[in-house]
CSV table of C-alpha atoms in Angstrom, one decimal:
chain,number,residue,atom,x,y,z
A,235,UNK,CA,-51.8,45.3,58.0
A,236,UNK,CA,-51.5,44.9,61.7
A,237,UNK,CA,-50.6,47.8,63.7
A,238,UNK,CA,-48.2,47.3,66.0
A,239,UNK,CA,-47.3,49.3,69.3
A,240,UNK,CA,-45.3,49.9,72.3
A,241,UNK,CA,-45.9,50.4,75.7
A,242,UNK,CA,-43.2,52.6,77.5
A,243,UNK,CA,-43.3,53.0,81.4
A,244,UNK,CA,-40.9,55.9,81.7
A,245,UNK,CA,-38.4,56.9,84.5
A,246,UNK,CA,-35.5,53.7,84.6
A,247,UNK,CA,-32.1,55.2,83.8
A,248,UNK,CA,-30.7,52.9,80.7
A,249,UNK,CA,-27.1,51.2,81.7
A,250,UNK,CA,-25.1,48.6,80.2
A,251,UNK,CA,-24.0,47.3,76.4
A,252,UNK,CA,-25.9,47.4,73.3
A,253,UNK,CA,-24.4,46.4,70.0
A,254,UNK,CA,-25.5,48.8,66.9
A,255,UNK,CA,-26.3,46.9,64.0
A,256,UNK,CA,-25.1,47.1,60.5
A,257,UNK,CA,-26.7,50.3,58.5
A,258,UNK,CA,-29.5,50.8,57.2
A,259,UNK,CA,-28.9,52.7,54.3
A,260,UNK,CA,-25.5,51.0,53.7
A,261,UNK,CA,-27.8,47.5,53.6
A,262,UNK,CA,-30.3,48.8,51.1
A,263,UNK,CA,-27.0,50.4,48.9
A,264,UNK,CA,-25.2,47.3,48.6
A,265,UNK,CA,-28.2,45.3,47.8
A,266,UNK,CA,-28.8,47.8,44.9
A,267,UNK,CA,-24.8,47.6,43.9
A,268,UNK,CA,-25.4,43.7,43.4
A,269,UNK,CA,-26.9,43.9,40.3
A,270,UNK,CA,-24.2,44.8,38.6
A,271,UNK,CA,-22.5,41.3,38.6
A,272,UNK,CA,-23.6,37.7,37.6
A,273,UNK,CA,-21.5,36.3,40.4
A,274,UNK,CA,-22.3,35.9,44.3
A,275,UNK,CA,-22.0,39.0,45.8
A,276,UNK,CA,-22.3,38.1,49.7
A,277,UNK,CA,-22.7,40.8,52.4
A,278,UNK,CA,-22.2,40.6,56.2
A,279,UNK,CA,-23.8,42.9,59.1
A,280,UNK,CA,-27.1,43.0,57.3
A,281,UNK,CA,-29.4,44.3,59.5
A,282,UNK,CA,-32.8,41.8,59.3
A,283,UNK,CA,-35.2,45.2,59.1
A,284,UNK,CA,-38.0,45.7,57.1
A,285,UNK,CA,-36.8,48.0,54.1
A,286,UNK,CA,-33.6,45.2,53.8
A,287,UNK,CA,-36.2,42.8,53.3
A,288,UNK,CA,-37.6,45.2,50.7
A,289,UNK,CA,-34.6,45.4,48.9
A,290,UNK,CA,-34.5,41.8,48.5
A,291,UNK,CA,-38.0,41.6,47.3
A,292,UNK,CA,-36.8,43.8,44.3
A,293,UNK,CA,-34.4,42.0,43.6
A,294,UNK,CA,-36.1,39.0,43.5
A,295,UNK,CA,-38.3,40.6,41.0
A,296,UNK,CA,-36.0,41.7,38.9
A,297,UNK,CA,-34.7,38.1,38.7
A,298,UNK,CA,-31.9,37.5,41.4
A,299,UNK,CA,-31.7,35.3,44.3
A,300,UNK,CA,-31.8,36.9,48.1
A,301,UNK,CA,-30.4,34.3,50.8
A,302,UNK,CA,-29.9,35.3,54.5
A,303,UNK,CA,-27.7,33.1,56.2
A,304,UNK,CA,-26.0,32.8,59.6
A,305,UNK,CA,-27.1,35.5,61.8
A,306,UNK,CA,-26.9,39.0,59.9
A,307,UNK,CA,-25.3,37.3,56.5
A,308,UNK,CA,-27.1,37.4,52.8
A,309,UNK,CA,-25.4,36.2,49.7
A,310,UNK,CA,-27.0,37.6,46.4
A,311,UNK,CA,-26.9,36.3,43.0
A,312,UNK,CA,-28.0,38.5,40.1
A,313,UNK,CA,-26.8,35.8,36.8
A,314,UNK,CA,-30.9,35.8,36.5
A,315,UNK,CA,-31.4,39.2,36.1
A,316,UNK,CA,-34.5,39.3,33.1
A,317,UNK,CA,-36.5,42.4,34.2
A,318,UNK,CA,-35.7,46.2,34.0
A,319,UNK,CA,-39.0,47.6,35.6
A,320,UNK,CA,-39.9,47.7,39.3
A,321,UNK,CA,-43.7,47.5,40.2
A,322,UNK,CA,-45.3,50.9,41.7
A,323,UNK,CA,-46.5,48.3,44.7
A,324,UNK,CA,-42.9,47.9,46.1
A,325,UNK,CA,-41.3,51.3,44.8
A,326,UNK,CA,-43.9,53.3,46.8
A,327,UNK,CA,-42.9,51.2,50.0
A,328,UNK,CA,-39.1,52.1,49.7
A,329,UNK,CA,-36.9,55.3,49.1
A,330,UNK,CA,-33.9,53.5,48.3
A,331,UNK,CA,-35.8,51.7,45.4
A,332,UNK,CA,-35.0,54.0,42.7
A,333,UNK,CA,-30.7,52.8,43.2
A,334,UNK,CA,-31.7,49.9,40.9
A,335,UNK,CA,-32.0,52.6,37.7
A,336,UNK,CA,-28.4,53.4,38.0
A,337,UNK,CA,-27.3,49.3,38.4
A,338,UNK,CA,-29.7,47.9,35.7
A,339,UNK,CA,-28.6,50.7,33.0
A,340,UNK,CA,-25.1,50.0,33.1
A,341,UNK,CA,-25.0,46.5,33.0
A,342,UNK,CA,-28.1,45.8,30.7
A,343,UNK,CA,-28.3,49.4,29.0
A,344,UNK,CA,-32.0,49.9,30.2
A,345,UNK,CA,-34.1,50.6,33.6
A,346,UNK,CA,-37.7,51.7,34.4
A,347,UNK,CA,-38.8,53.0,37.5
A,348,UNK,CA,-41.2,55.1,39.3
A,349,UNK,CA,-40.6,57.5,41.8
A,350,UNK,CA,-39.2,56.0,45.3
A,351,UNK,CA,-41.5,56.2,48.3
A,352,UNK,CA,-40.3,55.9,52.0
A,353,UNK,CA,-41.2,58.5,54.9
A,354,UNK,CA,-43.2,61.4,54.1
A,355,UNK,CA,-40.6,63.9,55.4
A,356,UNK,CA,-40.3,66.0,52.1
A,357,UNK,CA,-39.9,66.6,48.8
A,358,UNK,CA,-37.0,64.1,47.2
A,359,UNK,CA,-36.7,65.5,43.1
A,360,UNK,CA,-35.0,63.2,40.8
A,361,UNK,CA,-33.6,65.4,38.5
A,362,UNK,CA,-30.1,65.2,39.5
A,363,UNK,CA,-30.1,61.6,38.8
A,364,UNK,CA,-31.5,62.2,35.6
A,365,UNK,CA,-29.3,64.6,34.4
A,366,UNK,CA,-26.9,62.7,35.5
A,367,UNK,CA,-28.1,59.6,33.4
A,368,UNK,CA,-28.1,61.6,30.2
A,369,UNK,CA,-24.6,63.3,31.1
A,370,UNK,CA,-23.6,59.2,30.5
A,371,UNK,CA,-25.5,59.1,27.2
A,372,UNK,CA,-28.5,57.7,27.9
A,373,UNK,CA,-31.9,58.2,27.1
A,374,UNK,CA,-34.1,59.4,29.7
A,375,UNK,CA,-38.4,59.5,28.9
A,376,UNK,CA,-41.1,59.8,31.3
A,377,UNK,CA,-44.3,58.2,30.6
A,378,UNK,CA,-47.2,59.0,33.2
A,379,UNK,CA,-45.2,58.5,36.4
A,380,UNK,CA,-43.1,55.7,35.1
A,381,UNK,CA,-39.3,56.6,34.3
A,382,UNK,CA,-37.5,54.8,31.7
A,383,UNK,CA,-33.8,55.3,30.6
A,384,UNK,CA,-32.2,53.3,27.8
A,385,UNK,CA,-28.7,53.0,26.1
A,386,UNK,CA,-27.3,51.0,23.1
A,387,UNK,CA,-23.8,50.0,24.0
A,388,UNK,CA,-21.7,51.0,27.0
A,389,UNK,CA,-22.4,54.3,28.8
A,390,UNK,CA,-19.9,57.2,27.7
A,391,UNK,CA,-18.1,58.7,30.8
A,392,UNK,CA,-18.6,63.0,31.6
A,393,UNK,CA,-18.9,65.4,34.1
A,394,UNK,CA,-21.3,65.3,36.1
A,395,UNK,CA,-22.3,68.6,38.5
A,396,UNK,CA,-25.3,68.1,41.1
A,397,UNK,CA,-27.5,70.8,42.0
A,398,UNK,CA,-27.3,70.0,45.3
A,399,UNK,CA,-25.1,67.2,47.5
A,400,UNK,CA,-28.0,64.2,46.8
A,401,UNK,CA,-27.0,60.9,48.4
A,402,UNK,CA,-29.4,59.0,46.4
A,403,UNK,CA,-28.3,60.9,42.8
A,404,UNK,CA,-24.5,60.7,44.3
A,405,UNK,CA,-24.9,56.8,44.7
A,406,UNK,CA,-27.1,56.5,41.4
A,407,UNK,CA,-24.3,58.3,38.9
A,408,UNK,CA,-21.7,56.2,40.6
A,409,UNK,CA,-23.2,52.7,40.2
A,410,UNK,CA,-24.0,53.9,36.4
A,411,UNK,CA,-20.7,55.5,36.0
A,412,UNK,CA,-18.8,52.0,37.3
A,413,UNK,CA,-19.2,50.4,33.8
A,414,UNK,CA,-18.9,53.7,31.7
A,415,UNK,CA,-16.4,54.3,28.9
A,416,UNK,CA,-13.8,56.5,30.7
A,417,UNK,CA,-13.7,58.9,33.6
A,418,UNK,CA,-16.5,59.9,35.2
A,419,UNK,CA,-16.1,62.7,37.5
A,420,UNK,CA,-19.3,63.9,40.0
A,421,UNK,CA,-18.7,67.6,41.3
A,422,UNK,CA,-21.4,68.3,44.6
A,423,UNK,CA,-21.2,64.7,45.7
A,424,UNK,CA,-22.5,63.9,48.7
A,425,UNK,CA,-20.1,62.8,51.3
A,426,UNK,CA,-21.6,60.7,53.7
A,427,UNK,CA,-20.1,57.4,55.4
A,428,UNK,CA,-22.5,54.9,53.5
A,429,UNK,CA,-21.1,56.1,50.4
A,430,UNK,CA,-17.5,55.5,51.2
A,431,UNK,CA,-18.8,52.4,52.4
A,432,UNK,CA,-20.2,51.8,49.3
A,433,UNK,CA,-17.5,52.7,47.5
A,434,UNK,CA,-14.9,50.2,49.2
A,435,UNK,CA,-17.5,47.3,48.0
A,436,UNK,CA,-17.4,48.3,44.3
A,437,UNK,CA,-13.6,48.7,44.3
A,438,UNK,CA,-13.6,45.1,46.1
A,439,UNK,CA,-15.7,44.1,42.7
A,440,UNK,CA,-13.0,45.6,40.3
A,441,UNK,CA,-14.3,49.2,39.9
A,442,UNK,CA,-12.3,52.1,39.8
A,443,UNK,CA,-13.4,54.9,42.1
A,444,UNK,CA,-11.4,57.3,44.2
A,445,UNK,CA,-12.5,60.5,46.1
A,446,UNK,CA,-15.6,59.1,47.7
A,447,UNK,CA,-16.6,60.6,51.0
A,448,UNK,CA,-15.5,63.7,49.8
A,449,UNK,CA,-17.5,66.3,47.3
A,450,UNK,CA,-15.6,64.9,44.4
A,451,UNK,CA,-16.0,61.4,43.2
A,452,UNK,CA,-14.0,60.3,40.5
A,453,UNK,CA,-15.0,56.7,39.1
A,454,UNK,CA,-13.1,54.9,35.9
A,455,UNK,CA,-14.8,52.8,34.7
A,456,UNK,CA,-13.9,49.0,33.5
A,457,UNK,CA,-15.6,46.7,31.4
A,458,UNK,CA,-17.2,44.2,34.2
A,459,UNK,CA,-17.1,43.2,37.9
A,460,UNK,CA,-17.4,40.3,39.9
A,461,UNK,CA,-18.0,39.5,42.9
A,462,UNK,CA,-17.1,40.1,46.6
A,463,UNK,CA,-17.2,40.1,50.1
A,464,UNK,CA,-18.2,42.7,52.1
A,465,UNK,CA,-18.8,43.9,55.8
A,466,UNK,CA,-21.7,46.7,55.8
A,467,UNK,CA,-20.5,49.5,58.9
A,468,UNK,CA,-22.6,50.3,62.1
A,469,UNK,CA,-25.6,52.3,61.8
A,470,UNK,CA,-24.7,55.6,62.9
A,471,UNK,CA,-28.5,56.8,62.9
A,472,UNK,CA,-29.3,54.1,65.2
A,473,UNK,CA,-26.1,54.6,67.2
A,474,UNK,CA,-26.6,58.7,68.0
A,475,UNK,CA,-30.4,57.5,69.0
A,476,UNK,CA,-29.3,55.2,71.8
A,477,UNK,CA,-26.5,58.0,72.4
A,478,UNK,CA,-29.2,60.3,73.2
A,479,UNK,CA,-31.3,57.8,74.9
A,480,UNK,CA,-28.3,57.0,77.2
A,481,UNK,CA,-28.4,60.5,78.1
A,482,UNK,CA,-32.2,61.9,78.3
A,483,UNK,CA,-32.7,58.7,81.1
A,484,UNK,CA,-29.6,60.1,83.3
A,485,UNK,CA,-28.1,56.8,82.3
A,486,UNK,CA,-24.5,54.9,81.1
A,487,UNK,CA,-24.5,53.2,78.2
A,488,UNK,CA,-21.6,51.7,75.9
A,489,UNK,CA,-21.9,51.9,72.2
A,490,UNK,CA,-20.5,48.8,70.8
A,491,UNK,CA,-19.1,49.4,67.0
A,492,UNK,CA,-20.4,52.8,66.7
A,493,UNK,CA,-18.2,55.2,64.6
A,494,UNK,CA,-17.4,58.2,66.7
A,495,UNK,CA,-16.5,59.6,63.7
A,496,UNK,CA,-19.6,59.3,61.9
A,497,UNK,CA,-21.4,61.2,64.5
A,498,UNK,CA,-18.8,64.2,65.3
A,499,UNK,CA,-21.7,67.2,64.8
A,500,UNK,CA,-24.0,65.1,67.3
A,501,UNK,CA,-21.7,64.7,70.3
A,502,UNK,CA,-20.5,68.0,69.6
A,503,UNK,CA,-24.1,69.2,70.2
A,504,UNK,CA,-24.2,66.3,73.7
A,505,UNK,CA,-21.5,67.7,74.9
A,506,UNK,CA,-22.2,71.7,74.4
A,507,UNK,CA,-25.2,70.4,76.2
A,508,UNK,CA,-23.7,68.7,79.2
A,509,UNK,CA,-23.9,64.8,78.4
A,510,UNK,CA,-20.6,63.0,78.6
A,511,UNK,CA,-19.7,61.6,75.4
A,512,UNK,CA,-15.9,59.3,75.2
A,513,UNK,CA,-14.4,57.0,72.7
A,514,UNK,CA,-14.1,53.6,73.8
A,515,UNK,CA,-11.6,51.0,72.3
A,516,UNK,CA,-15.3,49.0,71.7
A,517,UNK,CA,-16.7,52.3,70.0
A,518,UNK,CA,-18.4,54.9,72.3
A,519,UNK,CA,-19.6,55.6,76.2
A,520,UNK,CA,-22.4,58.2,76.8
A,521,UNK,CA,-23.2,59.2,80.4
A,522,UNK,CA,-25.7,60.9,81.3
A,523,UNK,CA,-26.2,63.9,84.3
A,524,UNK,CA,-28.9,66.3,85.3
A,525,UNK,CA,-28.8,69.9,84.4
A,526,UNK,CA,-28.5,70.0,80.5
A,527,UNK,CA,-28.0,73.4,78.8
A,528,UNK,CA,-29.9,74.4,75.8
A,529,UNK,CA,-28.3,74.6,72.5
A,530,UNK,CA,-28.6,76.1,68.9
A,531,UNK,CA,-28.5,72.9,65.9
A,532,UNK,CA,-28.8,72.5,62.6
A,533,UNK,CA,-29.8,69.6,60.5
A,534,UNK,CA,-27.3,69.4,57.6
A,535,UNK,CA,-25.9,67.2,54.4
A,536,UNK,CA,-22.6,65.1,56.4
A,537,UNK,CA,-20.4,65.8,58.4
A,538,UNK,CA,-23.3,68.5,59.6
A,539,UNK,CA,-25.6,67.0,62.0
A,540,UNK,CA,-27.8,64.3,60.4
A,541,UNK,CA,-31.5,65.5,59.3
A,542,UNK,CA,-32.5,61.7,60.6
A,543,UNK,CA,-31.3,62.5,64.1
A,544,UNK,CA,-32.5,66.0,64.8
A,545,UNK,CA,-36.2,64.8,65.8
A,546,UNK,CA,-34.6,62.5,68.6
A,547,UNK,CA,-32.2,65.6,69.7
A,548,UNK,CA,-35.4,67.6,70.2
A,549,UNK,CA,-36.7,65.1,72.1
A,550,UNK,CA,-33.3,65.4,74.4
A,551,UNK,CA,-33.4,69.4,74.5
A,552,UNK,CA,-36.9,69.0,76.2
A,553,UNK,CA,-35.1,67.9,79.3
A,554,UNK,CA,-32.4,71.2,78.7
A,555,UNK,CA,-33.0,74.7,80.7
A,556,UNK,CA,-33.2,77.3,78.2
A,557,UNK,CA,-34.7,77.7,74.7
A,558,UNK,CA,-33.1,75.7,72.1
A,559,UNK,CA,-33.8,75.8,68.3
A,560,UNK,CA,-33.1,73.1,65.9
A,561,UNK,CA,-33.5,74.4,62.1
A,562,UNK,CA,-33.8,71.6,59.7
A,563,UNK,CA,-31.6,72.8,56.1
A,564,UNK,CA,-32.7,69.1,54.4
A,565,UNK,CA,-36.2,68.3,54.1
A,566,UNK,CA,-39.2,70.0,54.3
A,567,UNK,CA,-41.2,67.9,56.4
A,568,UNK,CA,-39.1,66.7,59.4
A,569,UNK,CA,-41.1,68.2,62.1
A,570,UNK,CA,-43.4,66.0,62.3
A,571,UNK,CA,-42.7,65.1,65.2
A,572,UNK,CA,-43.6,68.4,67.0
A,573,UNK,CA,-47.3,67.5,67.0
A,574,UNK,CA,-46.5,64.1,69.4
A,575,UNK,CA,-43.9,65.5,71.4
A,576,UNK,CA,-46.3,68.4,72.4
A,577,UNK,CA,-49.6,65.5,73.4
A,578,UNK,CA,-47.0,64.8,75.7
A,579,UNK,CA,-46.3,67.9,77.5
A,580,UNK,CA,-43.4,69.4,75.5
A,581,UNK,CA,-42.6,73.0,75.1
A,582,UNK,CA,-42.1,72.7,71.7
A,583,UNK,CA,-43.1,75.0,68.6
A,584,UNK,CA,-43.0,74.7,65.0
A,585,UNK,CA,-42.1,77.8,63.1
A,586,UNK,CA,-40.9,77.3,59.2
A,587,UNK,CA,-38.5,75.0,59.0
A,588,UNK,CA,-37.4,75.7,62.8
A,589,UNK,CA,-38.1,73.6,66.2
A,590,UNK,CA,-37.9,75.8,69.1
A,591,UNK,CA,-37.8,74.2,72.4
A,592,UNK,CA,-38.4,75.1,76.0
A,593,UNK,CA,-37.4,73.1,78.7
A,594,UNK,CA,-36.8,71.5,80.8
A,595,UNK,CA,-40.5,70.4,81.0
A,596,UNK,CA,-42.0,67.7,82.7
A,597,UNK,CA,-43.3,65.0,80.1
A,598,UNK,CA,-46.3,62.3,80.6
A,599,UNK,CA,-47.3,59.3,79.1
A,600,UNK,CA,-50.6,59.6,76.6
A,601,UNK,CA,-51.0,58.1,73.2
A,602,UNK,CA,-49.1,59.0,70.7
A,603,UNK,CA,-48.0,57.6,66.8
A,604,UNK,CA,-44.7,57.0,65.3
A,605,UNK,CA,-45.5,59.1,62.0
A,606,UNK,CA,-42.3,58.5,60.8
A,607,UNK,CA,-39.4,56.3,61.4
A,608,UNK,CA,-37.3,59.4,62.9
A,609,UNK,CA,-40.2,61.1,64.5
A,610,UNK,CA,-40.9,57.5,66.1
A,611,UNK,CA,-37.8,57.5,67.6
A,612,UNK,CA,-38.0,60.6,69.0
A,613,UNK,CA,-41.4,59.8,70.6
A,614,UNK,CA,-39.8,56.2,72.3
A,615,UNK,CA,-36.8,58.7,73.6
A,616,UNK,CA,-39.2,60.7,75.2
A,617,UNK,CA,-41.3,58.2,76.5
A,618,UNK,CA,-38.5,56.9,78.3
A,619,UNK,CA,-38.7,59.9,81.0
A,620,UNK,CA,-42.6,60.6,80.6
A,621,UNK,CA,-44.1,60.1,84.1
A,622,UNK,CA,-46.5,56.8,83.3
A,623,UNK,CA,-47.1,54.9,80.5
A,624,UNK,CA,-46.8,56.2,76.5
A,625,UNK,CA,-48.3,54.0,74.1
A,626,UNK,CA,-47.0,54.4,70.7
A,627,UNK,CA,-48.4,53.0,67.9
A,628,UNK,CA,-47.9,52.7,64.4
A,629,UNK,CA,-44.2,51.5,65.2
A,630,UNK,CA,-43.2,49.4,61.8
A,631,UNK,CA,-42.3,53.2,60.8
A,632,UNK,CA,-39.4,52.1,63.3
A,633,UNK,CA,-39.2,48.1,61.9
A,634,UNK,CA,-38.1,50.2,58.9
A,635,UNK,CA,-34.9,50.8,60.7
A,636,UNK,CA,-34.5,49.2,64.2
A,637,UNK,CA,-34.1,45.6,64.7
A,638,UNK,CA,-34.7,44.5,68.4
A,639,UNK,CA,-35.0,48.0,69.5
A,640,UNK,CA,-37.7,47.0,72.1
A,641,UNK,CA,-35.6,43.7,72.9
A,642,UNK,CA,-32.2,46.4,73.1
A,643,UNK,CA,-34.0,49.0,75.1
A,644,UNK,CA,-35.0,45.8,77.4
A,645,UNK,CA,-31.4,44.8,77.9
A,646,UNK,CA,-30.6,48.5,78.9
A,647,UNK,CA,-33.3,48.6,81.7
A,648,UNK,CA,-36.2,49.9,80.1
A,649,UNK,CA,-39.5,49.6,80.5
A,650,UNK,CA,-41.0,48.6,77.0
A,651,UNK,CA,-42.9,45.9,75.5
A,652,UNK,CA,-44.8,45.6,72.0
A,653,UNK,CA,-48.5,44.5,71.8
């Protein structure tokens, strides 16, 4: 596999417009709700990015047709359906793999899959998702590393209490529960946007489900769906990065179709900090000033401040006076990024599950890697003030998420190129 990189040449303030895609996660969820209708099922704002194309590769596996059309348009067809397992080769690649178990065993009673890869931030158990399989009646056996669930006749409606607010196991028990006998009810959902996203597709395909976005999802089920149309909503992980990259580079820059929203707990934290953050009737302006003030964060399930956006608000708080600490409450692994940030001159320490940062410090250009897809992003943020030239490699971690960002970042003023 080729290993791509870029090439930042710090120091040019980013102005103007950028348009944030469709999400990421809301892509790869809809994909996954597909399957549980023989008719078209056609989706709009599809970002073209490499775990989408994933997606689509599993379905195709599984038996459905994938067809991207127009500019950010796919139309899916699942009548084919005639598998139930996914290979380890394209599970391993994808975290958002293991929302075809929930799909395949409520419309065709049975599902095998291994555990979901994706970034290596952390450990992701699937026991909630299992218990919430057998809460619906089914049969749930592991065989090496291979999961297989199975039920004869429909899935039986129950309660279902997480452990702890899982999107994934939130999203999984709800595409199950959508063809289940009865009420389901899920206490400890998680509440994040691309689930009431989610949610307003399924209805759109004749299911039943009420109270999602909050902790409790109810979902009655019915005995089919069909298809729909439906518009996927902005990336808000890719909008609060170009938020914070508008305001690291002292810059102006207008968020078109972000979600204010969707990213309350991160302006919050922009603004206790200094930057300038307003709603625009397009969707949000950031301006950004010199002078920044440290500030105290902490990575939490939604509405708290997204685990996938705290690496690129360290990367900001390197350019704040003070100490600031950012203490990550999701996964176990985020800091990876500490390691690049400080090749690059960053006072930045790693202590538990805490980033503590110094600033403001003066950053340079060296090599560095994109270990992850967020931990990329912070390291392109904070290239984009480093005196001379970064060189990032390892950047489809960020094709994972980002399309255009180079080409975007270009539009805004920057200084970037891939090689």
């Amino acid at each position: 596999m080729s290993n791509p990189s870029y090439r930042i040449t710090g120091g040019k303030a980013l102005h103007g417009r950028v348009r944030i895609g469709g999400s990421k996660n809301g892509a790869d969820y809809a994909i996954a709700a597909a399957l549980l209708t023989a008719d078209d099922v056609v989706l709009h704002n599809v970002p073209d990015i490499l775990d989408v194309r994933q997606m689509g590769e599993i379905l195709a596996h599984l038996g459905g047709k994938v067809e991207r059309f127009g500019p950010s348009s796919v139309r899916i067809n699942c009548a084919g359906v005639a598998a139930w397992d996914v290979p380890a080769s394209m599970v391993v690649r994808l975290r958002a793999s293991f929302l075809v178990m929930g799909p395949l065993l409520a419309r065709f009673g049975r599902a095998s899959c291994p555990p979901p890869g994706g970034d290596a931030i952390g450990i992701r158990p699937l026991d909630v998702h299992l218990a919430g399989f057998r809460v619906l009646g089914a049969d749930v056996t592991q065989s090496g590393d291979i999961f297989d669930v199975h039920k004869e006749g429909p899935l039986r409606a129950g309660r279902v209490v997480l452990d702890y607010p899982s999107v994934m196991g939130t999203l999984n028990v709800m595409l199950a529960a959508t063809l289940a006998d009865g009420e389901t009810t899920i206490i400890n959902a998680a509440s994040e946007p691309e689930i009431a996203d989610l949610a307003t597709m399924l209805n759109a395909m004749g299911a039943r489900i009420s109270g999602a976005g909050t902790h409790t999802v109810r979902i009655d089920g019915v005995r089919e769906l069909h298809g729909c149309e439906h518009r996927i909503i902005a990336d808000r992980l890719e909008a609060g990065t170009f938020a914070l990259a508008a305001a690291i580079t002292g810059g102006e820059v207008e968020l078109e179709e972000a979600v204010p929203e969707h990213l309350d707990a991160l302006i919050w934290k922009m603004s206790e900090a200094g930057a300038e953050v307003e709603t625009t009737d397009a969707g949000l302006r950031v301006r950004g000033r010199s002078g920044y003030r440290a500030v105290n964060a902490q990575a939490l399930p939604y509405p708290g401040l997204a685990t996938d956006l705290q690496p690129q608000l360290a990367a900001f708080l390197t350019q704040a006076t003070g100490t600031s600490t950012i203490h990550e409450r999701v996964f176990d692994n985020r800091l990876l990024y500490v390691t690049e940030l400080r090749k690059m001159g960053a006072d930045v320490l790693a202590t538990g599950q805490t980033a503590i940062i110094t600033g403001p410090t003066k950053l340079r250009g060296v090599p560095v890697r994109a270990l992850d897809v967020r931990a990329g992003s912070a390291c392109v943020l904070a290239a984009l003030v480093a005196e001379g030239t970064t060189e990032i490699s390892d950047v489809h971690h960020l094709d994972r998420a980002h399309e255009e960002l180079d080409g975007k970042l270009r539009a805004l003023g920057a200084s970037i190129e891939r090689t």
